[in-house]
Each structure stands twice: as C-alpha cells, then as structure tokens.
Coordinates of N, CA and C and ligand atoms in Angstrom, one line a residue:
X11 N -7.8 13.1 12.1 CA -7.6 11.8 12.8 C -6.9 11.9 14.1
X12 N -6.4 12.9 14.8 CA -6.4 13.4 15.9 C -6.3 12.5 17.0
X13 N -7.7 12.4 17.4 CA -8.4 11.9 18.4 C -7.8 10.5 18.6
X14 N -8.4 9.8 17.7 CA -8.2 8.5 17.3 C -7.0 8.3 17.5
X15 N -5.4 8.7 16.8 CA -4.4 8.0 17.0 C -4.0 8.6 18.5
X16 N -4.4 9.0 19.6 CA -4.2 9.3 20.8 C -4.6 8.6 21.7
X17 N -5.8 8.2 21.1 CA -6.7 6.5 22.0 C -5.4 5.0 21.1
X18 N -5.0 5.4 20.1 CA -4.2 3.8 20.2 C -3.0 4.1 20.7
X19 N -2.1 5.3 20.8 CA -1.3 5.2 21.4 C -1.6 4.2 23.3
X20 N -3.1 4.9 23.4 CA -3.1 4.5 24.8 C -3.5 2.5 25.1
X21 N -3.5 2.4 23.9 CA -3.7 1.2 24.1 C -2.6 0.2 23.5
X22 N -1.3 0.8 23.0 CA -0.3 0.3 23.0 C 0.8 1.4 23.9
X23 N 0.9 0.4 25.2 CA 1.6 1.2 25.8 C 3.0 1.4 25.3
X24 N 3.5 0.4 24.5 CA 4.9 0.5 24.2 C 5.0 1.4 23.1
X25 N 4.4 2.4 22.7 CA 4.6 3.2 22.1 C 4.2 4.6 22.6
X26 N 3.5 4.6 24.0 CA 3.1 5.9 24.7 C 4.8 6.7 24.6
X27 N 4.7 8.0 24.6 CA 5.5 9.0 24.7 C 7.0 9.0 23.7
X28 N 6.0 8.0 22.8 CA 7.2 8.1 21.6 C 6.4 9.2 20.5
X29 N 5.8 9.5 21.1 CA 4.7 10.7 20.1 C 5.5 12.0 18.9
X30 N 6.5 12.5 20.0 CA 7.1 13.4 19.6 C 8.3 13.2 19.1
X31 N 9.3 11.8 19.7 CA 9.9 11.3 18.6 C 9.9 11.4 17.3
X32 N 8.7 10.2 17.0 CA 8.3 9.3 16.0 C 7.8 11.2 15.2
X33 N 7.3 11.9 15.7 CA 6.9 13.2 14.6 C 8.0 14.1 14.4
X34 N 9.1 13.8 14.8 CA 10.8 14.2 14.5 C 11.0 13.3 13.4
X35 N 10.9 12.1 13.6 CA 11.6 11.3 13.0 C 11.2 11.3 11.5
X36 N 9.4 11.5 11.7 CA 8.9 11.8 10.0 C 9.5 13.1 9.3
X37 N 9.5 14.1 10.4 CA 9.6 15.1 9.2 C 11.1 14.9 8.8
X38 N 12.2 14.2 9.4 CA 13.4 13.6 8.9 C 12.9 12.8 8.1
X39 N 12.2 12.2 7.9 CA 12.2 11.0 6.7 C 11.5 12.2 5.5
X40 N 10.8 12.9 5.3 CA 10.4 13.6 4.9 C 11.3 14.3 3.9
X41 N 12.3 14.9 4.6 CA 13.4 15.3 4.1 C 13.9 14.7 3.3
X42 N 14.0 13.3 3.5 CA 15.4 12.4 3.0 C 14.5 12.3 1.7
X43 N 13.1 11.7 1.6 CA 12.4 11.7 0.1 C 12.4 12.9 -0.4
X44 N 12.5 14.1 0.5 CA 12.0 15.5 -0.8 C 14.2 15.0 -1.6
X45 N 14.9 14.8 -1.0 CA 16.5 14.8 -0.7 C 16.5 13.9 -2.4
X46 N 15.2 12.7 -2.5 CA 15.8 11.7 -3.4 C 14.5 12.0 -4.6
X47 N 14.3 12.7 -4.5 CA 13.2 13.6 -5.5 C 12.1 13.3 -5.9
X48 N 11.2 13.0 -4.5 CA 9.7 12.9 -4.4 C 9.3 14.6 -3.8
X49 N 8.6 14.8 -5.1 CA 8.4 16.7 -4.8 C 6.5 16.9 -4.6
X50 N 6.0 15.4 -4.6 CA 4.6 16.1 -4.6 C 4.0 16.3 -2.8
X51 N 3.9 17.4 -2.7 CA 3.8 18.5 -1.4 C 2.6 17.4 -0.7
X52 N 2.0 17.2 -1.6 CA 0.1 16.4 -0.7 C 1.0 14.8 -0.9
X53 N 1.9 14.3 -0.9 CA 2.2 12.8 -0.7 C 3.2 13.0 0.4
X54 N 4.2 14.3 0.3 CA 4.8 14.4 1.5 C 4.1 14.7 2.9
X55 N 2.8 15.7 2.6 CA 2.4 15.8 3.9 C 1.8 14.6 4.4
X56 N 1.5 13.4 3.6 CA 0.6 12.1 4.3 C 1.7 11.6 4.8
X57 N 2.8 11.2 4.0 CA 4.1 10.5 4.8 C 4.2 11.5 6.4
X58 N 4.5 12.3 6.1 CA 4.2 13.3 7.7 C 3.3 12.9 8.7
X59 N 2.3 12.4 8.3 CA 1.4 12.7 9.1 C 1.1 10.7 9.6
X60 N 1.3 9.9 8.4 CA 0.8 8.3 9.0 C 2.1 8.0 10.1
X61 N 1.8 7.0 11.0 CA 2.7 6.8 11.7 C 2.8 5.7 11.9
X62 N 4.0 5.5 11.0 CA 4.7 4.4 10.4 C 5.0 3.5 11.3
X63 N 5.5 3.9 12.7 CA 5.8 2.9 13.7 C 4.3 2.5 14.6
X64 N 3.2 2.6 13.9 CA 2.0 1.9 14.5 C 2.1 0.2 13.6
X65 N 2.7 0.4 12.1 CA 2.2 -0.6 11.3 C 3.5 -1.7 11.3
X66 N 4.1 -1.7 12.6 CA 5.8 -2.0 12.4 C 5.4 -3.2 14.0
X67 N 5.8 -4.2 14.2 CA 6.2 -5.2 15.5 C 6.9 -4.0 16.6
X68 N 6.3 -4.2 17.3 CA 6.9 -3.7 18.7 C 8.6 -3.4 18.9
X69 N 9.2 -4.4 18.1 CA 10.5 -4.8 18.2 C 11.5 -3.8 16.9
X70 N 10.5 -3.6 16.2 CA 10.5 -2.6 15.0 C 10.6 -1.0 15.5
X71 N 9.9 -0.5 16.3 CA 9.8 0.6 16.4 C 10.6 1.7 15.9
X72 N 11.9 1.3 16.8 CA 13.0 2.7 16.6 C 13.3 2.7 15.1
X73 N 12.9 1.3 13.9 CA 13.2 1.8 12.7 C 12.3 2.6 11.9
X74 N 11.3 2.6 12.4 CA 10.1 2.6 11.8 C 10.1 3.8 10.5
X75 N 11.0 4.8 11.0 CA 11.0 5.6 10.5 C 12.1 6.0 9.7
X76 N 13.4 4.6 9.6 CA 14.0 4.2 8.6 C 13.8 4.0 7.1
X77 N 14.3 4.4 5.8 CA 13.6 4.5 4.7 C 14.1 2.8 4.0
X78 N 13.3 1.7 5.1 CA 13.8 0.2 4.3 C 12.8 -0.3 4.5
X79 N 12.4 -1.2 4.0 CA 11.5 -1.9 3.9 C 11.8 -3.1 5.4
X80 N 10.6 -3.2 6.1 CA 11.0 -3.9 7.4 C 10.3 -5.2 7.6
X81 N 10.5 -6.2 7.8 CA 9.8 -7.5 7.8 C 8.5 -7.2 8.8
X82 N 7.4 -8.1 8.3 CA 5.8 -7.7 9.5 C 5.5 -9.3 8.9
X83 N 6.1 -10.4 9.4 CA 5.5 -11.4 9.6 C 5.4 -12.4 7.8
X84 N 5.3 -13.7 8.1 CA 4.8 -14.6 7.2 C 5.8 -14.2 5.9
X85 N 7.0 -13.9 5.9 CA 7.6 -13.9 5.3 C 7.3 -12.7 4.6
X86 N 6.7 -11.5 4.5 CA 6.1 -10.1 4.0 C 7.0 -9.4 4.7
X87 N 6.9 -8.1 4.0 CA 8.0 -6.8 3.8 C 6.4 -5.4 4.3
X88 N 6.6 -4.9 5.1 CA 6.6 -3.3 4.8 C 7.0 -2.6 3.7
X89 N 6.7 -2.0 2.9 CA 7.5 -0.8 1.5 C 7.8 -0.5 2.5
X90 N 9.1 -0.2 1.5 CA 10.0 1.2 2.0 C 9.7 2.5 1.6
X91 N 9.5 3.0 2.8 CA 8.9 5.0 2.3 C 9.2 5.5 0.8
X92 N 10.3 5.1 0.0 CA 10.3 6.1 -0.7 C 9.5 5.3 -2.1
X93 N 9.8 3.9 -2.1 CA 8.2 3.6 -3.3 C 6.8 3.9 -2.7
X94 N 6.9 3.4 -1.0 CA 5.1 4.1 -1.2 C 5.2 5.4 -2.0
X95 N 6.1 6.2 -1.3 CA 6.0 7.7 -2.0 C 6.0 7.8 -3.5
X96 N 6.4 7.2 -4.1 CA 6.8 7.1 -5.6 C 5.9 6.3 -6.2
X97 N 4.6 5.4 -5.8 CA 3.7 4.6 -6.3 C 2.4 5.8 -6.0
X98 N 2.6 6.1 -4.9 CA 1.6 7.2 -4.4 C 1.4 8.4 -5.7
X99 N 2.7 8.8 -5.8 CA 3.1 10.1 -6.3 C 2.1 9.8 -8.1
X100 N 2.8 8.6 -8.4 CA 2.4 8.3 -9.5 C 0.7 7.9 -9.6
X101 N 0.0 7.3 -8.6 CA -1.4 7.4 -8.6 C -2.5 8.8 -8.6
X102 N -1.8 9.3 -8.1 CA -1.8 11.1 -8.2 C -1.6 11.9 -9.1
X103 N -0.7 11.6 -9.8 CA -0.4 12.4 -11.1 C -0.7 13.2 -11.5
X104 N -2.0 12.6 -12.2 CA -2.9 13.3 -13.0 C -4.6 13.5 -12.7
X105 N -4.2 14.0 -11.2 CA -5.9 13.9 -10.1 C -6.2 12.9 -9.3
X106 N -7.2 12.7 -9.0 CA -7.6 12.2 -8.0 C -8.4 10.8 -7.6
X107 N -8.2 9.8 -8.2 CA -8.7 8.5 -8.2 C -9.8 8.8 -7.0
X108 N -11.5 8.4 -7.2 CA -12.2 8.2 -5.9 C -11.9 7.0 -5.5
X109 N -11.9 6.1 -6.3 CA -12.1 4.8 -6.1 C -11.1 3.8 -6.6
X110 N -10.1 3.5 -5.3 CA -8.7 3.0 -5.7 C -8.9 1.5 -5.1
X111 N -8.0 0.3 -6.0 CA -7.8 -0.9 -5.2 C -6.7 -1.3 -4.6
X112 N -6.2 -1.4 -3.9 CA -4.7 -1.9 -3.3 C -4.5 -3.8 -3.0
X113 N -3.7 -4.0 -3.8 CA -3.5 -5.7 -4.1 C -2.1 -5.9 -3.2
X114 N -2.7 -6.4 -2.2 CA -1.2 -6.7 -1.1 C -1.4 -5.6 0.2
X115 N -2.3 -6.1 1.4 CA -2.4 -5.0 2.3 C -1.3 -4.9 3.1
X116 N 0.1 -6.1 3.3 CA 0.4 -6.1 4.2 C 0.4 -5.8 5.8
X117 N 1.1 -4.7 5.9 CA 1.1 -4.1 7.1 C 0.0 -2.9 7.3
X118 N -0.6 -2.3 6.1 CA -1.7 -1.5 6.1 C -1.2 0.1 5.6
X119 N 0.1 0.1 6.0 CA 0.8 1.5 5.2 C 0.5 2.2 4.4
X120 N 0.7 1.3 3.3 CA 0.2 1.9 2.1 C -0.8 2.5 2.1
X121 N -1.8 1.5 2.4 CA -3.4 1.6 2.1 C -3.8 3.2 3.0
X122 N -2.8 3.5 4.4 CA -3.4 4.1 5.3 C -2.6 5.8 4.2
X123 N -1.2 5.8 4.0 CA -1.2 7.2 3.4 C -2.2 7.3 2.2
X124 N -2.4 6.2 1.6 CA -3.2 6.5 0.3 C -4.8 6.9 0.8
X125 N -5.5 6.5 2.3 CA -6.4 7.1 3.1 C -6.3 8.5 3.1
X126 N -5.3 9.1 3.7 CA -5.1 10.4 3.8 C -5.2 11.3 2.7
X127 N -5.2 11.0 1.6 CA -4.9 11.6 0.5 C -6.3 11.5 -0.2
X128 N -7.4 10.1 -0.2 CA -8.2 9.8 -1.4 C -9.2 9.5 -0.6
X129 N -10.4 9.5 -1.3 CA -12.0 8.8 -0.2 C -12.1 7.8 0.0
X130 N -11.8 6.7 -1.0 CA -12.3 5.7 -1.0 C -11.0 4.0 -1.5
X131 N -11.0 3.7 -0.6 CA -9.6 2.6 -0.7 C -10.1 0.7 -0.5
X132 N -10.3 0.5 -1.4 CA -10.4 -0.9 -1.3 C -8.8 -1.9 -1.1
X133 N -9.1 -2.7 0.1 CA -7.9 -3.4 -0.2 C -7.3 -4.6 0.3
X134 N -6.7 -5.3 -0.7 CA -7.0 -7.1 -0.4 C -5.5 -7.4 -0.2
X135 N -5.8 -8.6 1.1 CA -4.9 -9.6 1.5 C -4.9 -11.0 1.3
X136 N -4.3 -11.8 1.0 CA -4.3 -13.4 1.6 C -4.1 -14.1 2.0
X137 N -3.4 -13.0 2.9 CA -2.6 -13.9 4.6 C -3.7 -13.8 5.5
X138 N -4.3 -14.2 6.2 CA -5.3 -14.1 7.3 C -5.4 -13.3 8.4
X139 N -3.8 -14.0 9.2 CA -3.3 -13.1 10.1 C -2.9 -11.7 10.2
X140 N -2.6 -11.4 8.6 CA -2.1 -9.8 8.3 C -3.2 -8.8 8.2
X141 N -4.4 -9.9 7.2 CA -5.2 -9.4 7.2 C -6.4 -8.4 8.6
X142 N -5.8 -9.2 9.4 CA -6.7 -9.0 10.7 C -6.2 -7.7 11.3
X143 N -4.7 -8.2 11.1 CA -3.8 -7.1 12.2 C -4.4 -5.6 11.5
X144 N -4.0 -6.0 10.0 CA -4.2 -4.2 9.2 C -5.8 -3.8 9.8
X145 N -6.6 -4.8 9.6 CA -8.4 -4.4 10.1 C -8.1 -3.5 10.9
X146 N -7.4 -4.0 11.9 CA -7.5 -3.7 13.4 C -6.9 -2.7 13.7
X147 N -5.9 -1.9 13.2 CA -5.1 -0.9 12.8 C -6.1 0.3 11.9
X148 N -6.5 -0.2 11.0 CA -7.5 0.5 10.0 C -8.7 1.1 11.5
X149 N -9.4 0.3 12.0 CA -10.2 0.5 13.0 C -9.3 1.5 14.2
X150 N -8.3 1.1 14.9 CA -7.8 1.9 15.4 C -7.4 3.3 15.5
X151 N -6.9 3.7 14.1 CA -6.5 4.8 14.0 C -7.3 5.4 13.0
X152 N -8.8 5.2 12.9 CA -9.8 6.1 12.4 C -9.9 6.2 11.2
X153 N -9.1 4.8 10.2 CA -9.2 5.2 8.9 C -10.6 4.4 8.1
X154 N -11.3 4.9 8.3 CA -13.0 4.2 8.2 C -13.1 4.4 6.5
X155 N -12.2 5.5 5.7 CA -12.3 4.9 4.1 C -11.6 4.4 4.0
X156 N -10.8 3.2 4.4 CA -10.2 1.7 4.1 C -11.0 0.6 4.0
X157 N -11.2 -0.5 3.3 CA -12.2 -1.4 3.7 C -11.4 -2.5 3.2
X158 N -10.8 -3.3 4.1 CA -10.1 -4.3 4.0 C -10.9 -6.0 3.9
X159 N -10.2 -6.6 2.7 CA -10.8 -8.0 2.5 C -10.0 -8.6 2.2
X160 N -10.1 -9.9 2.6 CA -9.2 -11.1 2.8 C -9.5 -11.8 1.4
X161 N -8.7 -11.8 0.4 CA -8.9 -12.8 -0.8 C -7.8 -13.5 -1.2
X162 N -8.5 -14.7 -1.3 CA -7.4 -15.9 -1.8 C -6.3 -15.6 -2.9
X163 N -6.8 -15.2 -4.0 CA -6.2 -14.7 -5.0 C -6.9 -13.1 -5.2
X164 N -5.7 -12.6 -4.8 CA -6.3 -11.1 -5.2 C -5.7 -10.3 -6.6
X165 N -4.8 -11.4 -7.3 CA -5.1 -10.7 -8.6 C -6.3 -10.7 -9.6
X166 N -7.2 -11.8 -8.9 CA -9.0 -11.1 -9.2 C -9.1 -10.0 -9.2
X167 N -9.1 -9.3 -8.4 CA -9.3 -8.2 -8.2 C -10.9 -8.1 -7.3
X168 N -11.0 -7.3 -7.2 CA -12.9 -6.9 -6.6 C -14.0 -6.8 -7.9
X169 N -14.0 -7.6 -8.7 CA -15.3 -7.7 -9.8 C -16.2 -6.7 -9.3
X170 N -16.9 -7.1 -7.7 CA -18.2 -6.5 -7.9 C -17.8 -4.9 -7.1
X171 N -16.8 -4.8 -7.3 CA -16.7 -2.7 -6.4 C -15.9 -2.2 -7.7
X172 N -15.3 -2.9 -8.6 CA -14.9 -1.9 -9.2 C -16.1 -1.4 -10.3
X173 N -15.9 -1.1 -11.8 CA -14.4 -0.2 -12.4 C -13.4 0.4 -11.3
X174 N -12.2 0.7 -11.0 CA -11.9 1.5 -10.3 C -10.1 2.5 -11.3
X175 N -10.6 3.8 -10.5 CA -10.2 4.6 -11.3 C -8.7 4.4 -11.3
X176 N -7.8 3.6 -10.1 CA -6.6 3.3 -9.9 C -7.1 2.0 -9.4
X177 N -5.6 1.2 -8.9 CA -5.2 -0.3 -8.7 C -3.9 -0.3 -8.5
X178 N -3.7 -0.4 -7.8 CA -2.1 -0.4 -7.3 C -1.7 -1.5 -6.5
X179 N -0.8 -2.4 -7.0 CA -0.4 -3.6 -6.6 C 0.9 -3.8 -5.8
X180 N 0.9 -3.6 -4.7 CA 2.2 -4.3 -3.8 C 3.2 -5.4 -3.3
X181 N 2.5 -6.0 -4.6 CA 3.5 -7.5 -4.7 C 4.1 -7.1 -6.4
X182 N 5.1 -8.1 -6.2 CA 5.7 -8.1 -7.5 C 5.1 -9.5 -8.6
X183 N 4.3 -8.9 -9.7 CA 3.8 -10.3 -10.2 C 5.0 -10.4 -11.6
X184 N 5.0 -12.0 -11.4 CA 5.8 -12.2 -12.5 C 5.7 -11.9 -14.3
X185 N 4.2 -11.8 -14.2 CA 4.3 -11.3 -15.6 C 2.7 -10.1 -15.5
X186 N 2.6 -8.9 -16.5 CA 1.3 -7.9 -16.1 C -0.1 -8.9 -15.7
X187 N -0.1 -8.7 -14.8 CA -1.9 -9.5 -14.6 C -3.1 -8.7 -15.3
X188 N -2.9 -9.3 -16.6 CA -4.0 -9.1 -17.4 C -5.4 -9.3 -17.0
X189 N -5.5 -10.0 -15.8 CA -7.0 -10.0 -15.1 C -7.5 -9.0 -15.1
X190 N -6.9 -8.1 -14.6 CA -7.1 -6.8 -13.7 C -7.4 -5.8 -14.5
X191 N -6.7 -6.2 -15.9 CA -6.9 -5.1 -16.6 C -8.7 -4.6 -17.1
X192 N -9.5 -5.4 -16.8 CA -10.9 -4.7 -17.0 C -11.4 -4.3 -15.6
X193 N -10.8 -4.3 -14.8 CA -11.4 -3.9 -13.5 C -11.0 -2.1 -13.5
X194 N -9.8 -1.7 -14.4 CA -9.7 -0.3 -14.1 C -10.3 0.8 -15.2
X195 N -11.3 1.5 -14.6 CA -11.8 2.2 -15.3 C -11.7 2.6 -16.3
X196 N -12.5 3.5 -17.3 CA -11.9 3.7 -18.6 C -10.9 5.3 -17.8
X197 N -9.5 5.3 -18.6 CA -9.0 6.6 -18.3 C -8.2 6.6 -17.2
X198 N -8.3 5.3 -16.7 CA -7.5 5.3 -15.4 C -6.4 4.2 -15.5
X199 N -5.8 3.9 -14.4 CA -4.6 3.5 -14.5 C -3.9 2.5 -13.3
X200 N -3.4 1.5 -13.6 CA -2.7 0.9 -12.7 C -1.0 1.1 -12.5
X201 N -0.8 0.8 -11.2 CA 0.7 0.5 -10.9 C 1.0 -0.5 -10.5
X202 N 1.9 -1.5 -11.0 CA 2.3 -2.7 -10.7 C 4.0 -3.4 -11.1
X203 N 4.9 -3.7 -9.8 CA 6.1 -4.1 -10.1 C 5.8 -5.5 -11.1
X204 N 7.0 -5.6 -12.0 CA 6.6 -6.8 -13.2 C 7.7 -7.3 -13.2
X205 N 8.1 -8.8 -13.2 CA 9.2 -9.4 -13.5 C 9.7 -10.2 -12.4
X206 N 10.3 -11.7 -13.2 CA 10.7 -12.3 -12.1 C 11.8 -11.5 -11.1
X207 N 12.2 -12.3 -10.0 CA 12.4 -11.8 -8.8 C 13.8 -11.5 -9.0
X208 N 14.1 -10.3 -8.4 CA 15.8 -10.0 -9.0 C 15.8 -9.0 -10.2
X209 N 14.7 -8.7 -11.0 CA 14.5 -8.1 -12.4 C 13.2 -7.7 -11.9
X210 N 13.0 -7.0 -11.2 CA 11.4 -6.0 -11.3 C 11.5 -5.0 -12.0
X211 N 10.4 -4.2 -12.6 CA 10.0 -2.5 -13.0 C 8.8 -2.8 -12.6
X212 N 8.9 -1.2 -12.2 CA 7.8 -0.6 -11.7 C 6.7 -0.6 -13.2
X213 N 5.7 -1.1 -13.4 CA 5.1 -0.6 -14.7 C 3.6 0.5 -14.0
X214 N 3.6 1.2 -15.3 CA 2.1 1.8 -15.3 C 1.2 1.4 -16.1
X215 N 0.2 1.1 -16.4 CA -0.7 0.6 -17.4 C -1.9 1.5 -17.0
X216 N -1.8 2.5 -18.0 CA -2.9 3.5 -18.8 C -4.0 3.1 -19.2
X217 N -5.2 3.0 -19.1 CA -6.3 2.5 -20.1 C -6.9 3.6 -20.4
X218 N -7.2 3.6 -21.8 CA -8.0 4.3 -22.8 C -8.9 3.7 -23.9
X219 N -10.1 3.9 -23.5 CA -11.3 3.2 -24.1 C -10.8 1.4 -23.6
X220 N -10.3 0.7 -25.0 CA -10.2 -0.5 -25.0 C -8.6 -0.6 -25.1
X221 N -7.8 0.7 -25.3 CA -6.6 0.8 -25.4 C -6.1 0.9 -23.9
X222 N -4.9 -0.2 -23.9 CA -4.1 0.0 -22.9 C -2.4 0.2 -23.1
X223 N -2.0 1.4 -22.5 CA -0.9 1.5 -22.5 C 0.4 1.4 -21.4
X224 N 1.2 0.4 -21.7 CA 2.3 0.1 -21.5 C 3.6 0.8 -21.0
X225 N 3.7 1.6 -19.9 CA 5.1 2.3 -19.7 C 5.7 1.5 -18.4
X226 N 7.1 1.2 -18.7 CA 7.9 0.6 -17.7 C 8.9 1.6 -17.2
X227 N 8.5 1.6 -15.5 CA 10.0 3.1 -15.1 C 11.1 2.3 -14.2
X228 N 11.3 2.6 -12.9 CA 12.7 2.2 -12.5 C 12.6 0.8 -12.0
X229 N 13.6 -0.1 -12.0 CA 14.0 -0.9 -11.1 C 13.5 -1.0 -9.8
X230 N 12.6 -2.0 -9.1 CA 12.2 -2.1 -8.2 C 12.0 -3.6 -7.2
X231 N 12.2 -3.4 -6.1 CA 12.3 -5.3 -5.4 C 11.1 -5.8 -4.6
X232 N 10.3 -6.2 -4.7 CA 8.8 -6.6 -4.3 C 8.7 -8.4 -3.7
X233 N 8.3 -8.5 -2.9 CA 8.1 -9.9 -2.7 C 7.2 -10.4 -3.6
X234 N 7.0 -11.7 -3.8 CA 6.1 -11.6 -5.3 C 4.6 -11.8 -4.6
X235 N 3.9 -11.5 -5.9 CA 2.8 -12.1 -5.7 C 2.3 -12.5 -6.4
X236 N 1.6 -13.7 -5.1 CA 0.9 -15.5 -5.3 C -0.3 -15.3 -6.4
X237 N 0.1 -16.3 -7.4 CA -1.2 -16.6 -8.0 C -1.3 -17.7 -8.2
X238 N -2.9 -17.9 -7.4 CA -3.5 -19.3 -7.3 C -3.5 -20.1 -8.7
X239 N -3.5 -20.9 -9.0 CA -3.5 -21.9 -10.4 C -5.2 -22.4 -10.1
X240 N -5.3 -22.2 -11.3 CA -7.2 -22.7 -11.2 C -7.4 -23.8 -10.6
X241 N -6.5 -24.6 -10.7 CA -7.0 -26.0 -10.2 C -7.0 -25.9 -8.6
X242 N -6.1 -24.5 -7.9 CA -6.7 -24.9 -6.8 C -7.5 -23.8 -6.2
X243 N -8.2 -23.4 -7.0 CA -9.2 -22.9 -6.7 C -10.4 -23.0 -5.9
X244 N -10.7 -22.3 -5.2 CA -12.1 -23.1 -4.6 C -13.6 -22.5 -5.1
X245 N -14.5 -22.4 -5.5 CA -15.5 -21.7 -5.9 C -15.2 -21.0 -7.1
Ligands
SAH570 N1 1.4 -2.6 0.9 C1 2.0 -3.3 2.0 C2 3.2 -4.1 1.6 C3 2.8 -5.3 0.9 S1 3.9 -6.7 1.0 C4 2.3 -2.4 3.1 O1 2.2 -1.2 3.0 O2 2.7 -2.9 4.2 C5 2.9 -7.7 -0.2 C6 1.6 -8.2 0.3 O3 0.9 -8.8 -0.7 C7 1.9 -9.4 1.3 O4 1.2 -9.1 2.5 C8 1.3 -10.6 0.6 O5 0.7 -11.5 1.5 C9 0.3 -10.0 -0.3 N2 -0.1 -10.8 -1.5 C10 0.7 -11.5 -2.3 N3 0.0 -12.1 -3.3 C11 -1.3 -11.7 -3.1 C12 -2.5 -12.0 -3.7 N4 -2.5 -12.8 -4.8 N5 -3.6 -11.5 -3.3 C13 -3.6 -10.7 -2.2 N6 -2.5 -10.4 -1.5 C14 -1.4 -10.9 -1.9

C-alpha cells in the first residue's frame, strides 16, 4: 500500500514530511504494546505499518501515536492502540477469519489494521459524517478490502453478507446483542465490550453448532452503543 499512502500524504499537506516521524513514532508505540504484553508478531507488524495520524483531526496529529484513545468528532473516541491490539490479537487467535464485521467504524482504525492482516472487512457506522470521512480515508489509502456502510442500527448486523466468521464490536453495548449472535458463523466468534458504562468487559462469544459460549476477560471503557428501539425504526 506504498504508493497510495504517498499520494494522501500529498494531498494533506499538513502531514507532508511528518513521514518519518510518524514511522519513529510507531515503532515506539510498538514497543510500548510488545512492553504491556501484546506478543502477536502479525498484529504488531499492522500497528507498524497503519498510520494512525491519517485517522486523527489535523489538531490531533503529534498524538496520534499516543497509546489513548483521542476524540474524532460527534462525541466518538478513536481506540486506544493497545485494545485495537488486544481485540485484533484475540480475532486472530485461532486463524484467520475471511470474512469479518466491524460494528462502530469510527475513525476507520480499526477496520484499516484489521485490513492489513485479513481479506475481507465489512464495516458499519451511524454517524453519517464519520461515515464519510472513514470512506474517504478507506479510498485514500488503498484499503479497497474495507467496505464501509452507513447503518442506523448496526447491532443488525449485515443479514445479507454474513454468516461471518468474526464480528467485532467497537462500542460498548449494555447488555450481549443477542441479534448478532446468528450472523456469526458456525465455529467462529465475536468480540464485544458488555456492561453498563463505568463496568465494561471485554467478552468473547464462541459459537459451536447452536452452542454459544460465553467468556468475559479484562475491564474495558467503550462509548456505548446506540440501539434503536423498534418503534423508531424506519423500514
Ligand atoms: N473502531 C473505531 C472506534 C469506534 S468508536 C475506530 O477505530 O476509530 C464507536 C463507534 O461506534 C462510533 O463511531 C459510534 O458512532 C458507532 N456506533 C455506536 N452505536 C452504533 C450502532 N448501533 N451502529 C453502528 N455504529 C454505532
């Protein structure tokens, strides 16, 4: 992807000749996650390689490569490097999902290391604005297996693309979105923060055959996510 992020440098000038910075600054961040014990080699090389201060406000830049979670509008959060890394890590696990969904595009982050790593990335927003910006970014920087869509309620999920072999959710929902749970393949698996706000875990939810299994790991802080109430649903 080379090429590509050298034509958007040039079309954001306020980030020309921060090139070699910003590639200092990753393999420092790099460090600090192998430091807090994310060890898988192919999640660290994608944190290496996405460039975090493309998906960050202009004003953002010099943090971009700070391990916090940074504000991108409408009241939304950028992840902080080391859960992408730790949601990543865990989608990975146990091989290679083709066909992943991502619920909460925000700033496009996520979706873009989880690009580098996997073929195929479905992934929904329902801010409009955000939605557009990540398009535009996804198009910019060459990542053509992303395919970003704008949905009202995206704890639907994509009915008509999945089964999908992962699902990985970026908002924090207040209780497991049992919707979702038939959208992921047999044998595969979701990640999703669970619990009201102040009280998250990260959970996994395993499916096997009709069996789904339940494991909750660390403490984690998620903006939440919106679920529409039927009644105001449209269609
Ligand atoms: N993965 C993002 C961070 C996500 S922040 C990144 O790498 O930058 C959580 C995002 O989930 C926000 O943009 C929010 O608008 C979105 N969101 C919350 N509820 C949603 C829902 N029901 N459907 C789709 N997107 C939702």
């Amino acid at each position: 992807m080379g090429a590509e992020t050298v034509n958007a440098h040039d079309k954001h000038p306020h980030v020309r000749g921060f090139g070699m910075a910003s590639a200092r600054s990753r393999a420092r961040l790099v460090e600090r996650l192998r430091g807090l014990g994310i060890d898988d080699e192919t999640v660290l090389a994608a944190i290496e390689k996405v460039q975090r201060h493309q998906f960050v406000d202009e004003a953002m830049t010099s943090r971009a490569y700070d391990d916090t979670a940074l504000p991108i509008g409408y009241g939304q959060t950028i992840s902080q490097p080391y859960i992408v890394a730790q949601m990543t890590s865990l989608l990975i696990a146990e091989g290679r999902p083709e066909n992943v969904l991502e619920i909460g595009t925000g700033s496009g982050y996520q979706a873009a290391v989880l690009a580098e790593i996997l073929p195929s990335i479905y992934t929904v927003e329902r801010i409009q604005p955000l939605y557009e910006r990540a398009r535009r970014r996804f198009a910019e920087l060459g990542y053509r297996n992303v395919r970003a869509r704008l949905a009202r309620d995206g704890v639907l999920g994509l009915p008509d693309y999945g089964p999908f072999d992962a699902i990985l959710v970026t908002a924090g929902a207040e209780r497991l979105p049992k919707a979702l749970y038939a959208q992921i393949a047999d044998g595969g698996r979701m990640i999703v923060p669970v619990g009201p706000s102040g009280d998250q875990r990260l959970m996994v939810i395993y499916r096997d055959g009709a069996n789904y299994r339940e494991q909750a790991l660390d403490a984690v802080s998620f903006v939440p996510l919106i679920e529409q109430r039927a009644d105001e649903r449209i269609g």
